[in-house]
């Protein structure tokens, strides 16, 4: 009975404890949430629409609201400092230009979506700003025809679940996102924004490099997306173009270079997918428009899986792609065949690095079909935990048995009737840097170690022989004496 | 003073006929020198080899040196080394050819090929080297002769282990050295640090299998039986246990943490996973079980691998030492 009371007391004490401590923490923050007037606010109030305000270098603390169509230009990169609370810049008038600032220190409140630059008006230009330690970076809400160019957006070093979006477009049609670098954020996300062009950006160490929701007619080209969880994710969108991007090392439980979810009418062309868990993950795409998935001239190299299809996916055309040394070139999640998808167009298929056939008539197309029917892949598709045995001799043994004993050989997942002999487009990506000098040094040291041991071993008999001679001499001398 | 380097197997066989009932000399007689040493012999000894008390370390070292010399003369070492070098050469050439100008040779083929090659060849080398050593010595009567010398059984066992480990190290260094040379020459993009750590891990695996081989050698009477058991152990560790685990995982719907834990029992799997981690490849290549390991332990998973592999080195060797010190020598 007493122990019950004790436990109850402990629990209630523990229950009471956190609120008081949190309250103690909150008090200084409460003081700070009273907005400090930013010294620049006075200048904006004094300016007329269309004016250009040049801001000298220095630190300007507090929230700033730009409610007039003016240009705010930083000279020598002045700092707009949020001091770790709330938003920093809010733009409410159309046609504002913000350029050349360093913006840092938003709050970390996900409910209030603390944001470095919040835009609520169209025709806004955000250019050449350096954002760091921000929860949300640039947030465009109903601001079509804007330009986001040449900004650096660095998120907070928080757990991924507590981060905000580096860049967010909400109903911001025809916006140009160009030459930005986004890192350590959650997503760069496009909501209901059509006709957006995303070009020459870099995104790394985020969750989704670029994430499209219900956004049609978007072009994403020449971006570098690396070390994210997913490079680009298309969801519920259509008329999309993904051209010439580089997706590198996007890894994790759902590490995709590109994810396609219920997306229609897409052209995936000339992209490089290297070292991702999955190059392209195709889920229910194309969705409404049949045969509208076009994938061509892409290179899939050194991914765990080149392209993953969900079992019911059909209507994709893959031709003139290169599949080079992926641990699994194409996989189906679960069982099934890829009969609804085509792996050739106009009698040109894809290049497969594990294609065993040859080209007799010299037209660049192999004479035998490329069929993917490896037993180990078949097993791992059904039982993914068996991937633990990859790279073991047992992996090869299983595949060898399947080749030798047709009874256990699985049906082909798909067939490429016109496999190419050479990669149609040669993309080069340096996964590891070539270090021939260091490699040569390693080789030399290993070989000299081995040769050193051998020298000592064979020096032994020589030394013994010399010693024997010495014995002999000593004996001879002794004999004479 | 005991100098095993003076012995060779022929004379050992000859001598073993006369000294077949020999036992190790009592400890008191070890340090004693014969009283009737001719003056010139003593002088010669003083000139050539300074007199030292045969300490534990020096006995082990001398036995190891003798083992090394025997191995260098024997066919198996040359054969295995040649095979390993040739296969290493083949793997690096194939990876050079497959990357053909695309510059896309990452972790992919070279490392995967090398890991596979090591798992197949190195344990076979180490197991057969270990299994062949004591059993064949016993069969030839060499063991009785050796134990008649002023050395302990532990010294003999450790000497054999050290010598054979050095032999294996030499062989591994030759194979990887040639491989690294090809990679350097062809200018392939490969990480030298990763390759160096692969060499180290291969040596650890070799030592683990050498210890197991010595254990087999201690508990079997005939060298042919020892060899057979060694081959069987190799087959089990490389193929049978993995196939069994695969079947078990499917049939028993094994949880991934159990699957991962069971795979740690196999030194080949530990070596493979450690090699993947040291090649800067995330374990999530290995599907859900690898992902589980990464999520649970992060970088600390390396310590688990280190513990598992060092257990595989220490445990069979200790058991072998224990049994060897208890069993009759002949």
Tab-separated table of C-alpha atoms in Angstrom, chain A residues 456-465 467-468, chain B residues 1-12 49 52 57-71 73 142 145-146 149 151 156 159 163:
chain	number	residue	atom	x	y	z
A	456	UNK	CA	64.112	-12.554	-44.711
A	457	UNK	CA	62.982	-16.138	-45.258
A	458	UNK	CA	65.488	-16.792	-47.970
A	459	UNK	CA	68.163	-14.757	-46.254
A	460	UNK	CA	67.988	-17.332	-43.451
A	461	UNK	CA	69.524	-20.214	-45.411
A	462	UNK	CA	72.136	-17.882	-46.813
A	463	UNK	CA	73.038	-16.712	-43.323
A	464	UNK	CA	73.130	-20.304	-42.134
A	465	UNK	CA	75.453	-21.220	-44.941
A	467	UNK	CA	77.627	-19.425	-40.358
A	468	UNK	CA	78.458	-22.987	-41.311
B	1	UNK	CA	70.602	-24.755	-27.306
B	2	UNK	CA	67.519	-25.477	-29.346
B	3	UNK	CA	67.557	-24.269	-32.902
B	4	UNK	CA	64.679	-25.634	-34.937
B	5	UNK	CA	66.091	-23.992	-38.041
B	6	UNK	CA	68.680	-26.694	-38.103
B	7	UNK	CA	66.038	-29.323	-38.473
B	8	UNK	CA	64.521	-30.451	-41.672
B	9	UNK	CA	61.829	-33.013	-42.125
B	10	UNK	CA	64.071	-35.798	-43.468
B	11	UNK	CA	66.398	-35.790	-40.535
B	12	UNK	CA	63.428	-35.468	-38.232
B	49	UNK	CA	75.684	-16.494	-32.008
B	52	UNK	CA	70.877	-16.308	-24.823
B	57	UNK	CA	59.280	-15.153	-27.207
B	58	UNK	CA	62.524	-16.255	-28.796
B	59	UNK	CA	61.353	-19.868	-28.977
B	60	UNK	CA	58.099	-18.780	-30.609
B	61	UNK	CA	60.027	-16.600	-32.985
B	62	UNK	CA	62.425	-19.365	-33.945
B	63	UNK	CA	59.599	-21.838	-34.501
B	64	UNK	CA	57.765	-19.258	-36.577
B	65	UNK	CA	60.841	-18.640	-38.682
B	66	UNK	CA	61.207	-22.347	-39.284
B	67	UNK	CA	57.539	-22.609	-40.256
B	68	UNK	CA	57.996	-19.728	-42.676
B	69	UNK	CA	60.976	-21.376	-44.294
B	70	UNK	CA	59.151	-24.688	-44.643
B	71	UNK	CA	56.149	-22.937	-46.188
B	73	UNK	CA	59.756	-24.336	-49.771
B	142	UNK	CA	58.212	-34.620	-36.306
B	145	UNK	CA	60.931	-34.876	-32.006
B	146	UNK	CA	60.071	-31.207	-31.662
B	149	UNK	CA	63.404	-30.173	-27.468
B	151	UNK	CA	60.148	-25.976	-25.748
B	156	UNK	CA	55.143	-24.773	-30.475
B	159	UNK	CA	55.166	-20.537	-33.228
B	163	UNK	CA	54.760	-18.456	-38.859
